[in-house]
Amino acid sequence: MAPLVFSRTLLLLPLLFPLTAFAIEDVPRKDQIALMAEVKKVDRVGVARKTKEVDARPASPGEIVITYIKGQGVETRSKPAEEGDWVVRNRCEETGNEEILVKARHFSERYGEPLSATDAAGYRAFKPKGNNMSYFIVTDEIGPFNFRAPWDEMMVALPGDAIVQVQTDESDTYRVAAAAFQCTYEIVDPAKFVIDASLR
């Protein structure tokens, strides 16, 4: 049986918008890629890049990484890891140091060479390359909503969360919890708030 890796994240507004209060089927389904395109049309998208150091280790083939949001529950779960994939752990105590699975083809694009020796748990420090990502912040007018993430699992986006998109691959569009975004990303060009009934 594949090992389960639990990770944690804390949102800025957990009392107002607890993830556990929103079952996936209880919120409207939206296409996050189409929504990003609509927000781009009205010139409300910003640019951010992940800059905070992370810890990462090679994933075991078949391993399933469960990203656990502290105070909310499970954010998402990965597909079984393949050879060359990595488990990446954010360094954010306020978010619970949540972990995600990063595919081998993306890891080298997003992270540089290791900055430290391997620790007892197999992790090494890495610095994100800081590639620019398009983003917008989910407002009350837009969210909450559910969508299918690029790794083919359902996610729920809540007001305050960021929807981010790899600028060279629009299909790579997903949610970053509000506190995780604030902790790990640097704003290059701030997003403007979206107040548009057509985006509801």
Coordinates of C-alpha atoms in Angstrom, one line a residue:
M1 CA 0.0 0.0 0.0
A2 CA 1.3 3.5 -0.9
P3 CA 2.3 5.6 2.1
L4 CA 0.2 8.6 2.9
V5 CA 1.9 11.9 3.5
F6 CA -0.1 14.4 5.5
S7 CA 0.5 18.1 5.2
R8 CA -1.1 21.2 6.6
T9 CA -2.2 24.7 5.6
L10 CA -4.0 27.5 7.4
L11 CA -6.1 30.1 5.7
L12 CA -6.2 33.7 6.9
L13 CA -10.0 33.5 7.4
P14 CA -10.6 30.0 8.7
L15 CA -13.4 31.0 11.0
L16 CA -15.3 32.9 8.3
F17 CA -14.7 30.3 5.5
P18 CA -13.9 26.9 7.0
L19 CA -13.2 24.4 4.2
T20 CA -15.0 21.7 6.1
A21 CA -18.2 23.8 5.9
F22 CA -18.1 23.6 2.1
A23 CA -18.5 20.0 0.8
I24 CA -17.4 19.9 -2.8
E25 CA -21.0 19.2 -4.0
D26 CA -22.3 22.1 -1.9
V27 CA -20.6 24.9 -3.9
P28 CA -21.0 25.7 -7.6
R29 CA -18.7 24.1 -10.1
K30 CA -16.6 26.6 -12.2
D31 CA -13.9 26.1 -14.8
Q32 CA -10.9 27.9 -13.2
I33 CA -9.1 28.2 -16.6
A34 CA -12.1 29.9 -18.1
L35 CA -12.5 32.1 -15.0
M36 CA -8.9 33.2 -15.3
A37 CA -9.5 34.1 -18.9
E38 CA -12.5 36.2 -18.0
V39 CA -10.5 38.0 -15.2
K40 CA -7.7 38.6 -17.7
K41 CA -10.2 40.2 -20.2
V42 CA -11.2 42.8 -17.6
D43 CA -7.5 43.4 -16.8
R44 CA -7.7 42.3 -13.1
V45 CA -5.0 39.7 -13.1
G46 CA -1.8 40.3 -11.2
V47 CA 1.7 38.7 -11.3
A48 CA 3.3 36.9 -8.4
R49 CA 6.2 34.4 -8.0
K50 CA 7.0 31.8 -5.3
T51 CA 10.2 32.9 -3.6
K52 CA 10.3 31.3 -0.1
E53 CA 12.6 28.4 0.4
V54 CA 11.0 25.0 0.6
D55 CA 12.1 21.5 1.8
A56 CA 11.8 18.7 -0.7
R57 CA 12.5 15.0 -0.9
P58 CA 12.1 12.4 -3.7
A59 CA 8.7 10.8 -3.6
S60 CA 8.4 7.0 -3.3
P61 CA 6.7 5.5 -6.4
G62 CA 3.1 5.0 -5.6
E63 CA 3.1 7.5 -2.7
I64 CA 0.0 9.6 -2.3
V65 CA 0.5 13.1 -0.8
I66 CA -2.5 14.5 1.1
T67 CA -2.4 18.2 1.5
Y68 CA -4.1 18.9 4.9
I69 CA -5.3 22.4 5.7
K70 CA -5.0 23.1 9.4
G71 CA -8.4 24.0 10.8
Q72 CA -10.1 23.0 7.6
G73 CA -9.3 19.4 6.6
V74 CA -8.0 17.9 3.3
E75 CA -7.3 20.5 0.6
T76 CA -6.4 17.9 -2.1
R77 CA -4.7 14.6 -2.6
S78 CA -2.3 13.7 -5.3
K79 CA -2.3 10.9 -7.8
P80 CA 0.2 8.1 -6.9
A81 CA 3.7 9.4 -7.4
E82 CA 5.8 8.2 -10.2
E83 CA 9.6 7.7 -10.4
G84 CA 11.3 11.2 -10.2
D85 CA 8.4 13.0 -8.6
W86 CA 9.1 15.1 -5.5
V87 CA 7.3 15.9 -2.2
V88 CA 7.6 19.7 -1.6
R89 CA 7.0 21.1 1.9
N90 CA 6.4 24.8 2.3
R91 CA 8.1 26.6 5.3
C92 CA 5.2 28.4 6.8
E93 CA 4.3 27.6 10.3
E94 CA 1.2 29.7 10.0
T95 CA -0.1 27.3 7.3
G96 CA 1.1 24.1 9.0
N97 CA 4.0 23.6 6.6
E98 CA 1.7 21.9 4.0
E99 CA 3.1 19.4 1.5
I100 CA 2.3 18.9 -2.2
L101 CA 3.5 16.4 -4.9
V102 CA 5.4 18.0 -7.7
K103 CA 5.8 16.0 -10.9
A104 CA 9.4 15.4 -12.1
R105 CA 8.9 17.4 -15.3
H106 CA 7.9 20.5 -13.2
F107 CA 10.3 20.2 -10.3
S108 CA 13.4 21.1 -12.3
E109 CA 11.6 24.0 -13.9
R110 CA 10.4 25.4 -10.6
Y111 CA 13.3 24.7 -8.2
G112 CA 17.1 25.1 -8.4
E113 CA 19.8 23.0 -7.0
P114 CA 19.6 21.8 -3.4
L115 CA 20.9 24.2 -0.8
S116 CA 21.6 21.7 2.0
A117 CA 22.5 18.2 2.7
T118 CA 19.7 15.6 3.1
D119 CA 18.2 15.6 6.6
A120 CA 17.1 12.5 8.6
A121 CA 13.7 12.5 6.9
G122 CA 15.3 12.8 3.4
Y123 CA 14.5 16.5 2.8
R124 CA 16.8 19.1 1.4
A125 CA 16.4 22.8 1.1
F126 CA 15.6 24.3 -2.3
K127 CA 15.0 27.9 -3.5
P128 CA 12.1 28.4 -5.9
K129 CA 13.3 29.8 -9.3
G130 CA 10.7 32.5 -8.9
N131 CA 8.9 32.1 -12.2
N132 CA 6.2 34.6 -12.8
M133 CA 2.6 33.3 -12.3
S134 CA -0.6 35.0 -13.2
Y135 CA -3.1 35.3 -10.3
F136 CA -6.3 36.7 -9.0
I137 CA -7.8 36.7 -5.5
V138 CA -11.2 35.0 -5.1
T139 CA -13.8 37.5 -3.9
D140 CA -17.1 37.0 -2.3
E141 CA -18.7 37.7 -5.7
I142 CA -16.8 34.9 -7.3
G143 CA -16.5 32.2 -4.6
P144 CA -16.6 29.8 -3.0
F145 CA -16.6 27.3 -5.9
N146 CA -15.2 23.9 -6.8
F147 CA -13.1 22.9 -9.8
R148 CA -10.9 20.1 -11.2
A149 CA -7.2 20.7 -10.5
P150 CA -4.5 19.9 -13.1
W151 CA -3.8 16.7 -11.2
D152 CA -7.4 15.6 -11.8
E153 CA -8.7 16.0 -8.3
M154 CA -11.4 18.3 -7.1
M155 CA -10.5 21.5 -5.1
V156 CA -12.6 24.1 -3.4
A157 CA -11.6 27.8 -3.7
L158 CA -12.7 30.1 -1.0
P159 CA -12.9 33.9 -0.8
G160 CA -9.4 35.2 0.0
D161 CA -7.6 32.4 -1.8
A162 CA -5.5 32.9 -4.9
I163 CA -6.0 31.2 -8.2
V164 CA -2.6 31.0 -9.9
Q165 CA -1.7 30.1 -13.4
V166 CA 1.7 29.1 -15.0
Q167 CA 2.1 31.7 -17.7
T168 CA 3.5 29.2 -20.2
D169 CA 0.8 26.6 -19.6
E170 CA -2.8 27.8 -19.0
S171 CA -3.9 24.3 -18.1
D172 CA -1.7 24.5 -15.0
T173 CA -4.2 26.7 -13.0
Y174 CA -5.0 25.9 -9.4
R175 CA -5.8 27.3 -5.9
V176 CA -3.3 28.5 -3.3
A177 CA -4.8 29.0 0.1
A178 CA -4.8 32.6 1.2
A179 CA -2.2 32.2 4.0
A180 CA 0.0 30.0 1.9
F181 CA 0.0 32.6 -0.9
Q182 CA 0.8 35.4 1.5
C183 CA 3.6 33.4 3.1
T184 CA 5.3 31.9 0.0
Y185 CA 4.7 34.3 -2.9
E186 CA 6.1 37.7 -3.7
I187 CA 3.8 40.1 -5.5
V188 CA 5.3 41.5 -8.7
D189 CA 2.2 43.3 -10.0
P190 CA -0.8 43.4 -7.7
A191 CA -4.1 41.9 -8.9
K192 CA -7.1 44.2 -8.9
F193 CA -10.3 43.1 -7.1
V194 CA -12.9 41.7 -9.4
I195 CA -16.4 42.9 -8.8
D196 CA -18.3 41.7 -11.9
A197 CA -21.6 39.9 -11.8
S198 CA -20.8 38.1 -15.0
L199 CA -18.1 36.1 -13.1
R200 CA -20.5 34.7 -10.5

